[in-house]
PDB file of C-alpha atoms in Angstrom:
ATOM      1  CA  MET A   1     -47.461 -51.274 -84.585  1.00  0.00           C
ATOM      2  CA  HIS A   2     -45.005 -53.729 -82.678  1.00  0.00           C
ATOM      3  CA  ALA A   3     -44.532 -53.268 -79.197  1.00  0.00           C
ATOM      4  CA  VAL A   4     -40.593 -52.630 -77.346  1.00  0.00           C
ATOM      5  CA  ALA A   5     -39.467 -55.150 -75.936  1.00  0.00           C
ATOM      6  CA  SER A   6     -38.360 -54.234 -72.440  1.00  0.00           C
ATOM      7  CA  PRO A   7     -34.403 -53.923 -71.973  1.00  0.00           C
ATOM      8  CA  PHE A   8     -32.998 -57.410 -70.371  1.00  0.00           C
ATOM      9  CA  LEU A   9     -30.131 -57.065 -67.567  1.00  0.00           C
ATOM     10  CA  THR A  10     -26.972 -59.442 -67.485  1.00  0.00           C
ATOM     11  CA  ASP A  11     -24.155 -58.935 -65.107  1.00  0.00           C
ATOM     12  CA  ARG A  12     -20.889 -60.212 -65.627  1.00  0.00           C
ATOM     13  CA  ALA A  13     -17.594 -60.503 -63.361  1.00  0.00           C
ATOM     14  CA  ARG A  14     -15.338 -59.370 -66.515  1.00  0.00           C
ATOM     15  CA  LEU A  15     -16.142 -57.268 -69.693  1.00  0.00           C
ATOM     16  CA  THR A  16     -14.618 -57.367 -72.591  1.00  0.00           C
ATOM     17  CA  PRO A  17     -13.079 -54.709 -74.832  1.00  0.00           C
ATOM     18  CA  GLY A  18     -16.882 -54.224 -76.929  1.00  0.00           C
ATOM     19  CA  ASP A  19     -18.301 -54.037 -73.433  1.00  0.00           C
ATOM     20  CA  ALA A  20     -16.230 -51.355 -71.769  1.00  0.00           C
ATOM     21  CA  GLU A  21     -16.330 -49.590 -75.398  1.00  0.00           C
ATOM     22  CA  GLY A  22     -19.948 -49.568 -75.364  1.00  0.00           C
ATOM     23  CA  ILE A  23     -19.934 -48.024 -71.920  1.00  0.00           C
ATOM     24  CA  ARG A  24     -18.042 -45.841 -72.485  1.00  0.00           C
ATOM     25  CA  THR A  25     -19.803 -44.111 -75.573  1.00  0.00           C
ATOM     26  CA  LEU A  26     -23.293 -44.742 -73.010  1.00  0.00           C
ATOM     27  CA  GLU A  27     -21.355 -42.367 -70.302  1.00  0.00           C
ATOM     28  CA  ARG A  28     -20.683 -39.691 -72.385  1.00  0.00           C
ATOM     29  CA  ARG A  29     -23.581 -39.025 -74.423  1.00  0.00           C
ATOM     30  CA  ALA A  30     -25.170 -39.114 -70.687  1.00  0.00           C
ATOM     31  CA  ARG A  31     -22.393 -36.636 -69.874  1.00  0.00           C
ATOM     32  CA  GLN A  32     -23.613 -34.600 -72.752  1.00  0.00           C
ATOM     33  CA  THR A  33     -26.591 -34.577 -71.944  1.00  0.00           C
ATOM     34  CA  ASP A  34     -26.756 -33.970 -68.150  1.00  0.00           C
ATOM     35  CA  GLY A  35     -23.629 -31.637 -68.432  1.00  0.00           C
ATOM     36  CA  VAL A  36     -21.832 -34.096 -65.239  1.00  0.00           C
ATOM     37  CA  GLY A  37     -20.229 -37.539 -65.996  1.00  0.00           C
ATOM     38  CA  PRO A  38     -21.898 -40.405 -64.240  1.00  0.00           C
ATOM     39  CA  LEU A  39     -19.160 -42.229 -63.834  1.00  0.00           C
ATOM     40  CA  SER A  40     -16.197 -41.768 -62.136  1.00  0.00           C
ATOM     41  CA  GLU A  41     -12.446 -42.091 -62.983  1.00  0.00           C
ATOM     42  CA  GLN A  42     -12.060 -45.249 -61.018  1.00  0.00           C
ATOM     43  CA  ALA A  43     -15.224 -46.549 -62.537  1.00  0.00           C
ATOM     44  CA  VAL A  44     -13.662 -46.180 -65.707  1.00  0.00           C
ATOM     45  CA  LEU A  45     -10.279 -47.580 -64.832  1.00  0.00           C
ATOM     46  CA  TRP A  46     -12.359 -50.781 -63.552  1.00  0.00           C
ATOM     47  CA  LEU A  47     -13.556 -50.929 -66.883  1.00  0.00           C
ATOM     48  CA  ALA A  48     -10.701 -53.290 -67.723  1.00  0.00           C
ATOM     49  CA  ASP A  49     -10.037 -54.417 -64.282  1.00  0.00           C
ATOM     50  CA  ALA A  50      -9.694 -58.909 -63.990  1.00  0.00           C
ATOM     51  CA  SER A  51      -9.511 -58.983 -60.468  1.00  0.00           C
ATOM     52  CA  GLY A  52     -12.840 -60.191 -60.175  1.00  0.00           C
ATOM     53  CA  ARG A  53     -13.807 -57.928 -57.482  1.00  0.00           C
ATOM     54  CA  VAL A  54     -15.968 -55.697 -59.518  1.00  0.00           C
ATOM     55  CA  ARG A  55     -19.197 -56.992 -60.910  1.00  0.00           C
ATOM     56  CA  HIS A  56     -20.371 -55.183 -64.190  1.00  0.00           C
ATOM     57  CA  HIS A  57     -24.549 -55.166 -64.500  1.00  0.00           C
ATOM     58  CA  LEU A  58     -25.227 -54.170 -68.212  1.00  0.00           C
ATOM     59  CA  ALA A  59     -29.295 -53.390 -69.812  1.00  0.00           C
ATOM     60  CA  TYR A  60     -29.731 -53.880 -73.250  1.00  0.00           C
ATOM     61  CA  ALA A  61     -32.921 -52.940 -75.680  1.00  0.00           C
ATOM     62  CA  ALA A  62     -32.555 -55.349 -78.351  1.00  0.00           C
ATOM     63  CA  ASP A  63     -28.508 -55.561 -78.816  1.00  0.00           C
ATOM     64  CA  VAL A  64     -28.050 -52.019 -77.825  1.00  0.00           C
ATOM     65  CA  LEU A  65     -26.511 -51.073 -74.440  1.00  0.00           C
ATOM     66  CA  VAL A  66     -29.214 -48.645 -72.498  1.00  0.00           C
ATOM     67  CA  GLY A  67     -28.130 -48.548 -69.242  1.00  0.00           C
ATOM     68  CA  TYR A  68     -25.012 -49.680 -67.073  1.00  0.00           C
ATOM     69  CA  ALA A  69     -24.536 -50.518 -63.110  1.00  0.00           C
ATOM     70  CA  GLN A  70     -20.864 -51.097 -61.539  1.00  0.00           C
ATOM     71  CA  VAL A  71     -20.500 -52.287 -57.851  1.00  0.00           C
ATOM     72  CA  ALA A  72     -16.994 -52.883 -56.497  1.00  0.00           C
ATOM     73  CA  ASP A  73     -16.222 -54.424 -53.527  1.00  0.00           C
ATOM     74  CA  GLY A  74     -14.667 -52.445 -50.777  1.00  0.00           C
ATOM     75  CA  ASP A  75     -11.588 -54.063 -48.838  1.00  0.00           C
ATOM     76  CA  ASP A  76     -10.845 -56.307 -51.488  1.00  0.00           C
ATOM     77  CA  GLY A  77     -14.629 -58.056 -50.628  1.00  0.00           C
ATOM     78  CA  ALA A  78     -13.700 -57.872 -46.496  1.00  0.00           C
ATOM     79  CA  ASP A  79     -16.673 -59.364 -44.531  1.00  0.00           C
ATOM     80  CA  GLY A  80     -19.135 -56.073 -43.354  1.00  0.00           C
ATOM     81  CA  ALA A  81     -17.145 -53.286 -46.051  1.00  0.00           C
ATOM     82  CA  GLU A  82     -18.462 -51.221 -47.966  1.00  0.00           C
ATOM     83  CA  ALA A  83     -18.775 -51.395 -51.601  1.00  0.00           C
ATOM     84  CA  ALA A  84     -19.056 -48.325 -54.299  1.00  0.00           C
ATOM     85  CA  ALA A  85     -22.020 -48.842 -57.051  1.00  0.00           C
ATOM     86  CA  GLU A  86     -22.420 -46.029 -59.879  1.00  0.00           C
ATOM     87  CA  LEU A  87     -24.961 -46.118 -62.929  1.00  0.00           C
ATOM     88  CA  VAL A  88     -25.884 -44.821 -66.028  1.00  0.00           C
ATOM     89  CA  VAL A  89     -28.819 -44.727 -68.247  1.00  0.00           C
ATOM     90  CA  ASP A  90     -28.919 -43.968 -71.813  1.00  0.00           C
ATOM     91  CA  PRO A  91     -30.735 -40.795 -72.113  1.00  0.00           C
ATOM     92  CA  GLU A  92     -33.107 -41.933 -74.588  1.00  0.00           C
ATOM     93  CA  HIS A  93     -34.181 -44.545 -72.629  1.00  0.00           C
ATOM     94  CA  ARG A  94     -35.116 -42.675 -68.607  1.00  0.00           C
ATOM     95  CA  ARG A  95     -38.035 -42.842 -67.342  1.00  0.00           C
ATOM     96  CA  GLN A  96     -38.985 -46.211 -68.005  1.00  0.00           C
ATOM     97  CA  GLY A  97     -38.133 -47.605 -64.846  1.00  0.00           C
ATOM     98  CA  LEU A  98     -34.536 -48.558 -65.971  1.00  0.00           C
ATOM     99  CA  GLY A  99     -32.765 -46.693 -63.518  1.00  0.00           C
ATOM    100  CA  ARG A 100     -34.943 -48.247 -61.159  1.00  0.00           C
ATOM    101  CA  ARG A 101     -34.114 -51.999 -62.196  1.00  0.00           C
ATOM    102  CA  LEU A 102     -30.236 -51.649 -62.228  1.00  0.00           C
ATOM    103  CA  ALA A 103     -30.271 -49.686 -58.584  1.00  0.00           C
ATOM    104  CA  ASP A 104     -32.341 -53.085 -57.282  1.00  0.00           C
ATOM    105  CA  ALA A 105     -29.673 -54.901 -58.999  1.00  0.00           C
ATOM    106  CA  VAL A 106     -27.041 -53.047 -57.120  1.00  0.00           C
ATOM    107  CA  ALA A 107     -28.865 -53.363 -53.733  1.00  0.00           C
ATOM    108  CA  ASP A 108     -29.156 -56.624 -53.916  1.00  0.00           C
ATOM    109  CA  HIS A 109     -25.252 -56.741 -53.221  1.00  0.00           C
ATOM    110  CA  GLY A 110     -26.231 -56.322 -49.324  1.00  0.00           C
ATOM    111  CA  PRO A 111     -26.863 -53.656 -46.628  1.00  0.00           C
ATOM    112  CA  GLN A 112     -23.353 -51.956 -47.102  1.00  0.00           C
ATOM    113  CA  THR A 113     -23.153 -50.905 -50.569  1.00  0.00           C
ATOM    114  CA  ARG A 114     -23.300 -47.540 -51.713  1.00  0.00           C
ATOM    115  CA  LEU A 115     -24.447 -45.706 -55.372  1.00  0.00           C
ATOM    116  CA  TRP A 116     -23.082 -42.254 -55.722  1.00  0.00           C
ATOM    117  CA  ALA A 117     -24.872 -39.835 -57.570  1.00  0.00           C
ATOM    118  CA  HIS A 118     -22.587 -37.592 -59.681  1.00  0.00           C
ATOM    119  CA  GLY A 119     -23.989 -34.020 -59.329  1.00  0.00           C
ATOM    120  CA  ASN A 120     -27.328 -35.137 -57.556  1.00  0.00           C
ATOM    121  CA  LEU A 121     -29.138 -34.622 -60.358  1.00  0.00           C
ATOM    122  CA  GLU A 122     -32.722 -33.998 -59.619  1.00  0.00           C
ATOM    123  CA  ALA A 123     -33.738 -37.883 -61.276  1.00  0.00           C
ATOM    124  CA  ALA A 124     -31.380 -39.520 -58.776  1.00  0.00           C
ATOM    125  CA  ARG A 125     -32.772 -37.447 -55.785  1.00  0.00           C
ATOM    126  CA  ALA A 126     -36.492 -39.242 -57.205  1.00  0.00           C
ATOM    127  CA  LEU A 127     -35.347 -42.412 -57.483  1.00  0.00           C
ATOM    128  CA  ALA A 128     -33.700 -42.123 -53.915  1.00  0.00           C
ATOM    129  CA  ARG A 129     -36.852 -40.778 -52.499  1.00  0.00           C
ATOM    130  CA  SER A 130     -39.033 -43.179 -54.261  1.00  0.00           C
ATOM    131  CA  ALA A 131     -37.326 -46.165 -52.869  1.00  0.00           C
ATOM    132  CA  GLY A 132     -36.605 -44.216 -49.409  1.00  0.00           C
ATOM    133  CA  TRP A 133     -33.036 -43.993 -49.656  1.00  0.00           C
ATOM    134  CA  VAL A 134     -30.892 -41.327 -47.682  1.00  0.00           C
ATOM    135  CA  PRO A 135     -28.029 -39.342 -48.403  1.00  0.00           C
ATOM    136  CA  VAL A 136     -24.834 -40.947 -46.182  1.00  0.00           C
ATOM    137  CA  ARG A 137     -22.105 -38.873 -47.659  1.00  0.00           C
ATOM    138  CA  GLU A 138     -21.397 -35.428 -49.989  1.00  0.00           C
ATOM    139  CA  LEU A 139     -18.186 -34.727 -52.359  1.00  0.00           C
ATOM    140  CA  HIS A 140     -18.065 -30.857 -52.710  1.00  0.00           C
ATOM    141  CA  LYS A 141     -16.671 -29.326 -56.247  1.00  0.00           C
ATOM    142  CA  LEU A 142     -14.925 -26.187 -55.308  1.00  0.00           C
ATOM    143  CA  GLY A 143     -12.971 -24.444 -58.046  1.00  0.00           C
ATOM    144  CA  ARG A 144     -11.749 -20.579 -58.831  1.00  0.00           C
ATOM    145  CA  ALA A 145     -10.106 -18.769 -61.340  1.00  0.00           C
ATOM    146  CA  LEU A 146      -6.348 -19.423 -61.710  1.00  0.00           C
ATOM    147  CA  SER A 147      -4.087 -16.155 -62.501  1.00  0.00           C
ATOM    148  CA  SER A 148      -0.622 -14.751 -62.249  1.00  0.00           C
ATOM    149  CA  ALA A 149      -0.754 -14.045 -58.704  1.00  0.00           C
ATOM    150  CA  ASP A 150      -0.482 -17.828 -58.202  1.00  0.00           C
ATOM    151  CA  THR A 151       2.800 -17.939 -59.389  1.00  0.00           C
ATOM    152  CA  GLU A 152       4.528 -15.552 -57.099  1.00  0.00           C
ATOM    153  CA  PRO A 153       7.286 -17.117 -55.244  1.00  0.00           C
ATOM    154  CA  GLU A 154       5.779 -15.639 -51.971  1.00  0.00           C
ATOM    155  CA  ALA A 155       2.401 -17.639 -52.374  1.00  0.00           C
ATOM    156  CA  SER A 156       3.579 -20.996 -52.244  1.00  0.00           C
ATOM    157  CA  ALA A 157       6.742 -20.412 -49.702  1.00  0.00           C
ATOM    158  CA  LEU A 158       7.673 -23.418 -47.217  1.00  0.00           C
ATOM    159  CA  PRO A 159       8.686 -23.187 -44.624  1.00  0.00           C
ATOM    160  CA  PRO A 160      11.986 -23.524 -43.334  1.00  0.00           C
ATOM    161  CA  GLY A 161      13.624 -27.211 -43.333  1.00  0.00           C
ATOM    162  CA  PHE A 162      11.010 -28.219 -46.431  1.00  0.00           C
ATOM    163  CA  VAL A 163      11.933 -28.646 -50.179  1.00  0.00           C
ATOM    164  CA  ALA A 164       9.749 -29.711 -53.354  1.00  0.00           C
ATOM    165  CA  ARG A 165      10.592 -31.114 -56.406  1.00  0.00           C
ATOM    166  CA  ALA A 166       8.375 -32.739 -59.116  1.00  0.00           C
ATOM    167  CA  PHE A 167       8.066 -37.113 -58.904  1.00  0.00           C
ATOM    168  CA  VAL A 168       9.855 -39.099 -60.784  1.00  0.00           C
ATOM    169  CA  PRO A 169       8.231 -42.831 -61.583  1.00  0.00           C
ATOM    170  CA  GLY A 170      10.099 -45.581 -61.098  1.00  0.00           C
ATOM    171  CA  GLN A 171      11.832 -44.066 -57.982  1.00  0.00           C
ATOM    172  CA  ASP A 172       9.277 -42.364 -55.979  1.00  0.00           C
ATOM    173  CA  GLU A 173       6.519 -44.676 -55.803  1.00  0.00           C
ATOM    174  CA  GLN A 174       6.815 -46.092 -52.277  1.00  0.00           C
ATOM    175  CA  ALA A 175       7.699 -42.706 -50.589  1.00  0.00           C
ATOM    176  CA  TRP A 176       4.206 -41.721 -52.154  1.00  0.00           C
ATOM    177  CA  LEU A 177       2.291 -44.636 -51.231  1.00  0.00           C
ATOM    178  CA  GLU A 178       3.493 -43.799 -47.449  1.00  0.00           C
ATOM    179  CA  VAL A 179       2.192 -40.686 -47.092  1.00  0.00           C
ATOM    180  CA  ASN A 180      -1.244 -41.127 -49.271  1.00  0.00           C
ATOM    181  CA  SER A 181      -1.452 -44.188 -47.036  1.00  0.00           C
ATOM    182  CA  ALA A 182      -0.835 -42.387 -43.675  1.00  0.00           C
ATOM    183  CA  SER A 183      -2.688 -39.208 -44.545  1.00  0.00           C
ATOM    184  CA  PHE A 184      -5.730 -40.937 -45.761  1.00  0.00           C
ATOM    185  CA  ALA A 185      -6.096 -43.732 -43.200  1.00  0.00           C
ATOM    186  CA  HIS A 186      -9.480 -43.668 -43.196  1.00  0.00           C
ATOM    187  CA  HIS A 187     -10.780 -42.265 -46.559  1.00  0.00           C
ATOM    188  CA  PRO A 188     -12.964 -45.147 -48.024  1.00  0.00           C
ATOM    189  CA  GLU A 189     -11.488 -44.503 -51.372  1.00  0.00           C
ATOM    190  CA  GLN A 190      -7.832 -42.658 -51.837  1.00  0.00           C
ATOM    191  CA  GLY A 191      -6.077 -44.714 -48.693  1.00  0.00           C
ATOM    192  CA  ARG A 192      -6.766 -47.991 -50.133  1.00  0.00           C
ATOM    193  CA  LEU A 193      -4.917 -47.124 -53.430  1.00  0.00           C
ATOM    194  CA  THR A 194      -2.117 -49.793 -54.189  1.00  0.00           C
ATOM    195  CA  LEU A 195       1.115 -49.886 -55.936  1.00  0.00           C
ATOM    196  CA  ALA A 196      -0.570 -51.378 -58.904  1.00  0.00           C
ATOM    197  CA  ASP A 197      -3.332 -48.433 -58.696  1.00  0.00           C
ATOM    198  CA  LEU A 198      -0.708 -45.265 -58.555  1.00  0.00           C
ATOM    199  CA  ILE A 199       1.281 -47.417 -62.019  1.00  0.00           C
ATOM    200  CA  GLU A 200      -2.009 -47.519 -63.700  1.00  0.00           C
ATOM    201  CA  ARG A 201      -2.401 -43.894 -63.177  1.00  0.00           C
ATOM    202  CA  GLU A 202       0.666 -42.954 -64.249  1.00  0.00           C
ATOM    203  CA  HIS A 203       0.272 -44.494 -67.452  1.00  0.00           C
ATOM    204  CA  GLN A 204      -3.193 -41.905 -68.024  1.00  0.00           C
ATOM    205  CA  PRO A 205      -3.051 -39.637 -70.848  1.00  0.00           C
ATOM    206  CA  TRP A 206      -3.024 -37.000 -68.404  1.00  0.00           C
ATOM    207  CA  PHE A 207      -0.690 -38.348 -66.413  1.00  0.00           C
ATOM    208  CA  ASP A 208       2.477 -35.292 -66.024  1.00  0.00           C
ATOM    209  CA  PRO A 209       5.110 -35.780 -63.423  1.00  0.00           C
ATOM    210  CA  GLN A 210       6.087 -32.476 -63.496  1.00  0.00           C
ATOM    211  CA  GLY A 211       2.633 -31.759 -61.639  1.00  0.00           C
ATOM    212  CA  LEU A 212       2.990 -34.356 -59.225  1.00  0.00           C
ATOM    213  CA  ILE A 213       4.988 -31.915 -56.664  1.00  0.00           C
ATOM    214  CA  LEU A 214       6.431 -33.978 -53.491  1.00  0.00           C
ATOM    215  CA  VAL A 215       7.505 -32.240 -50.556  1.00  0.00           C
ATOM    216  CA  GLU A 216      10.853 -33.381 -48.249  1.00  0.00           C
ATOM    217  CA  THR A 217      12.949 -32.379 -45.558  1.00  0.00           C
ATOM    218  CA  VAL A 218      16.240 -31.096 -46.173  1.00  0.00           C
ATOM    219  CA  GLU A 219      17.925 -32.931 -43.522  1.00  0.00           C
ATOM    220  CA  THR A 220      19.910 -36.560 -44.690  1.00  0.00           C
ATOM    221  CA  PRO A 221      17.911 -38.525 -45.101  1.00  0.00           C
ATOM    222  CA  ARG A 222      15.703 -36.988 -47.029  1.00  0.00           C
ATOM    223  CA  ARG A 223      12.243 -38.092 -46.500  1.00  0.00           C
ATOM    224  CA  VAL A 224       9.243 -37.343 -49.038  1.00  0.00           C
ATOM    225  CA  VAL A 225       7.067 -35.375 -46.064  1.00  0.00           C
ATOM    226  CA  ALA A 226       3.863 -33.986 -48.163  1.00  0.00           C
ATOM    227  CA  PHE A 227       2.597 -33.971 -51.973  1.00  0.00           C
ATOM    228  CA  HIS A 228       0.260 -31.966 -53.929  1.00  0.00           C
ATOM    229  CA  TRP A 229      -1.007 -33.832 -57.146  1.00  0.00           C
ATOM    230  CA  THR A 230      -2.023 -32.054 -60.162  1.00  0.00           C
ATOM    231  CA  LYS A 231      -4.143 -33.068 -63.203  1.00  0.00           C
ATOM    232  CA  VAL A 232      -5.151 -31.609 -66.512  1.00  0.00           C
ATOM    233  CA  ASP A 233      -7.670 -34.150 -68.015  1.00  0.00           C
ATOM    234  CA  PRO A 234      -8.693 -32.871 -71.364  1.00  0.00           C
ATOM    235  CA  THR A 235     -12.070 -33.649 -70.371  1.00  0.00           C
ATOM    236  CA  GLN A 236     -12.357 -30.965 -67.800  1.00  0.00           C
ATOM    237  CA  ARG A 237     -13.476 -28.139 -69.070  1.00  0.00           C
ATOM    238  CA  SER A 238     -13.407 -24.628 -67.515  1.00  0.00           C
ATOM    239  CA  SER A 239     -16.771 -23.692 -67.026  1.00  0.00           C
ATOM    240  CA  MET A 240     -15.817 -20.066 -66.864  1.00  0.00           C
ATOM    241  CA  ASP A 241     -14.720 -20.950 -70.435  1.00  0.00           C
ATOM    242  CA  PRO A 242     -15.686 -23.830 -72.387  1.00  0.00           C
ATOM    243  CA  ALA A 243     -13.036 -23.857 -75.283  1.00  0.00           C
ATOM    244  CA  GLN A 244     -10.175 -24.440 -72.409  1.00  0.00           C
ATOM    245  CA  GLY A 245      -9.298 -26.860 -70.187  1.00  0.00           C
ATOM    246  CA  ALA A 246      -9.801 -26.603 -66.099  1.00  0.00           C
ATOM    247  CA  GLY A 247      -6.892 -27.960 -64.060  1.00  0.00           C
ATOM    248  CA  GLU A 248      -7.618 -29.782 -60.953  1.00  0.00           C
ATOM    249  CA  VAL A 249      -5.971 -30.320 -57.319  1.00  0.00           C
ATOM    250  CA  TYR A 250      -6.173 -34.124 -57.955  1.00  0.00           C
ATOM    251  CA  VAL A 251      -4.451 -35.118 -54.282  1.00  0.00           C
ATOM    252  CA  VAL A 252      -2.841 -32.936 -51.150  1.00  0.00           C
ATOM    253  CA  ALA A 253      -1.435 -34.653 -48.446  1.00  0.00           C
ATOM    254  CA  VAL A 254       0.643 -34.255 -45.903  1.00  0.00           C
ATOM    255  CA  HIS A 255       1.791 -36.648 -43.518  1.00  0.00           C
ATOM    256  CA  PRO A 256       0.490 -37.126 -39.989  1.00  0.00           C
ATOM    257  CA  ALA A 257       3.487 -36.866 -37.922  1.00  0.00           C
ATOM    258  CA  TYR A 258       4.691 -33.235 -39.978  1.00  0.00           C
ATOM    259  CA  GLN A 259       0.722 -31.685 -39.594  1.00  0.00           C
ATOM    260  CA  GLY A 260       0.988 -29.233 -37.826  1.00  0.00           C
ATOM    261  CA  ARG A 261       3.813 -27.062 -38.932  1.00  0.00           C
ATOM    262  CA  GLY A 262       2.549 -24.934 -41.727  1.00  0.00           C
ATOM    263  CA  LEU A 263       2.983 -27.548 -44.898  1.00  0.00           C
ATOM    264  CA  GLY A 264      -0.885 -27.133 -45.607  1.00  0.00           C
ATOM    265  CA  ARG A 265      -1.150 -23.821 -47.199  1.00  0.00           C
ATOM    266  CA  PRO A 266       2.144 -23.968 -49.220  1.00  0.00           C
ATOM    267  CA  VAL A 267       1.755 -27.666 -50.432  1.00  0.00           C
ATOM    268  CA  THR A 268      -2.231 -26.523 -51.892  1.00  0.00           C
ATOM    269  CA  ALA A 269      -0.507 -23.152 -53.438  1.00  0.00           C
ATOM    270  CA  LEU A 270       2.348 -25.430 -55.521  1.00  0.00           C
ATOM    271  CA  GLY A 271       0.285 -27.366 -57.361  1.00  0.00           C
ATOM    272  CA  LEU A 272      -2.240 -23.995 -57.454  1.00  0.00           C
ATOM    273  CA  ALA A 273       1.484 -22.395 -59.307  1.00  0.00           C
ATOM    274  CA  HIS A 274       1.976 -24.988 -61.306  1.00  0.00           C
ATOM    275  CA  LEU A 275      -1.619 -24.931 -62.798  1.00  0.00           C
ATOM    276  CA  ALA A 276      -1.084 -21.365 -63.334  1.00  0.00           C
ATOM    277  CA  GLY A 277       2.320 -21.748 -65.096  1.00  0.00           C
ATOM    278  CA  LEU A 278       0.532 -24.104 -67.509  1.00  0.00           C
ATOM    279  CA  GLY A 279      -1.961 -21.318 -68.526  1.00  0.00           C
ATOM    280  CA  LEU A 280      -5.023 -22.457 -67.321  1.00  0.00           C
ATOM    281  CA  PRO A 281      -7.879 -20.380 -66.211  1.00  0.00           C
ATOM    282  CA  GLU A 282      -9.683 -21.979 -63.587  1.00  0.00           C
ATOM    283  CA  VAL A 283      -8.714 -25.137 -60.736  1.00  0.00           C
ATOM    284  CA  VAL A 284     -11.290 -27.340 -59.501  1.00  0.00           C
ATOM    285  CA  LEU A 285     -11.173 -30.092 -56.697  1.00  0.00           C
ATOM    286  CA  TYR A 286     -13.241 -32.412 -55.253  1.00  0.00           C
ATOM    287  CA  VAL A 287     -13.739 -32.551 -51.119  1.00  0.00           C
ATOM    288  CA  ASP A 288     -15.818 -34.363 -48.387  1.00  0.00           C
ATOM    289  CA  ALA A 289     -17.899 -31.541 -46.606  1.00  0.00           C
ATOM    290  CA  ASP A 290     -17.032 -33.217 -43.160  1.00  0.00           C
ATOM    291  CA  ASN A 291     -13.048 -32.645 -43.829  1.00  0.00           C
ATOM    292  CA  THR A 292     -13.559 -29.154 -42.386  1.00  0.00           C
ATOM    293  CA  ALA A 293      -9.983 -28.667 -42.195  1.00  0.00           C
ATOM    294  CA  ALA A 294      -9.282 -28.996 -45.722  1.00  0.00           C
ATOM    295  CA  MET A 295     -12.890 -26.885 -46.084  1.00  0.00           C
ATOM    296  CA  ARG A 296     -10.945 -23.727 -44.331  1.00  0.00           C
ATOM    297  CA  THR A 297      -7.884 -24.129 -46.536  1.00  0.00           C
ATOM    298  CA  TYR A 298      -9.103 -24.124 -49.956  1.00  0.00           C
ATOM    299  CA  THR A 299     -12.159 -21.277 -48.891  1.00  0.00           C
ATOM    300  CA  GLY A 300      -9.571 -19.672 -47.869  1.00  0.00           C
ATOM    301  CA  LEU A 301      -7.939 -19.869 -50.757  1.00  0.00           C
ATOM    302  CA  GLY A 302     -10.561 -18.276 -52.426  1.00  0.00           C
ATOM    303  CA  PHE A 303     -12.328 -21.727 -53.634  1.00  0.00           C
ATOM    304  CA  GLY A 304     -16.230 -21.782 -54.162  1.00  0.00           C
ATOM    305  CA  SER A 305     -18.672 -24.493 -54.296  1.00  0.00           C
ATOM    306  CA  MET A 306     -19.900 -25.474 -58.315  1.00  0.00           C
ATOM    307  CA  MET A 307     -21.670 -28.930 -57.599  1.00  0.00           C
ATOM    308  CA  VAL A 308     -22.284 -31.859 -55.009  1.00  0.00           C
ATOM    309  CA  ASP A 309     -21.666 -35.243 -55.457  1.00  0.00           C
ATOM    310  CA  VAL A 310     -23.715 -37.364 -52.814  1.00  0.00           C
ATOM    311  CA  MET A 311     -23.633 -41.006 -52.032  1.00  0.00           C
ATOM    312  CA  TYR A 312     -26.879 -42.804 -51.013  1.00  0.00           C
ATOM    313  CA  SER A 313     -27.324 -45.712 -48.976  1.00  0.00           C
ATOM    314  CA  HIS A 314     -29.975 -48.535 -48.654  1.00  0.00           C
ATOM    315  CA  PRO A 315     -32.620 -48.209 -45.956  1.00  0.00           C
ATOM    316  CA  THR A 316     -32.231 -51.915 -44.826  1.00  0.00           C
ATOM    317  CA  ASP A 317     -28.782 -50.029 -43.559  1.00  0.00           C
ATOM    318  CA  SER A 318     -29.000 -46.703 -43.038  1.00  0.00           C
ATOM    319  CA  GLY A 319     -26.843 -46.927 -51.011  1.00  0.00           C
ATOM    320  CA  LEU A 320     -28.040 -45.998 -53.668  1.00  0.00           C
ATOM    321  CA  SER A 321     -29.529 -43.659 -56.429  1.00  0.00           C
ATOM    322  CA  GLY A 322     -29.265 -43.170 -60.203  1.00  0.00           C
TER     323      GLY A 322
END
């Protein structure tokens, strides 16, 4: 019997189309096994990145891709900024030390590197324990059923002086960016979105301008002050009925200058009404555990916890898991 060679690792600044497709296939295999996707939406989008801010670590057994890790510099590589990392190992090549080798490659990017564990599965927790890594952030996935009650106008009535309308591609990008940047100025991912990032999402198969609801003032000139971006991704299945899809509260924001005017709850309800009107049985969302105001709003709207993503930090700083 011939000995099986240990997988070898290589790293690249850019991927070929073949590389990217191999990683998507690997991601799908892991998702089917684990019940949760190992890579975030942004990580998948970065498979086509050509800016050089993303580093790709690929593990091969012979010529078969069996593992992958991605490290994306924070703030375009600014000194001291956190880098976000994610990794995945083929289900048939686990428990052979490959996850640890990929995690060590990620750790070499520096103490500010953080690594996401989507779903925080036992394998991720075991790897973290073995290396002494610690959790530094929790992102909760919440969900609830949708019903005809969500489409009742009273549920999403805005305060006087505000109206809602759909996003218009080619017209509303700058207004959306201004609200998003102001609302998420301290958020490690959402606040960094650029015009290019927004347009990239507009070109995704799931994008629907009717599902990006803007709230603006009625006085002239009108000003966009809040939005609710919903998402219907075919890969997002309902936990209540896997044969059907689930809607997502993708992003909700109220400009800081207009917070405290009773906009948060109805803006959220506007998106729920849109998703319920599509006939979807369920809606999900992601929110940071320490965002107590948002957690209070969502639990008040009937959302309950479904899953937790955890970000880990390397022990030399106080991120890693996989």
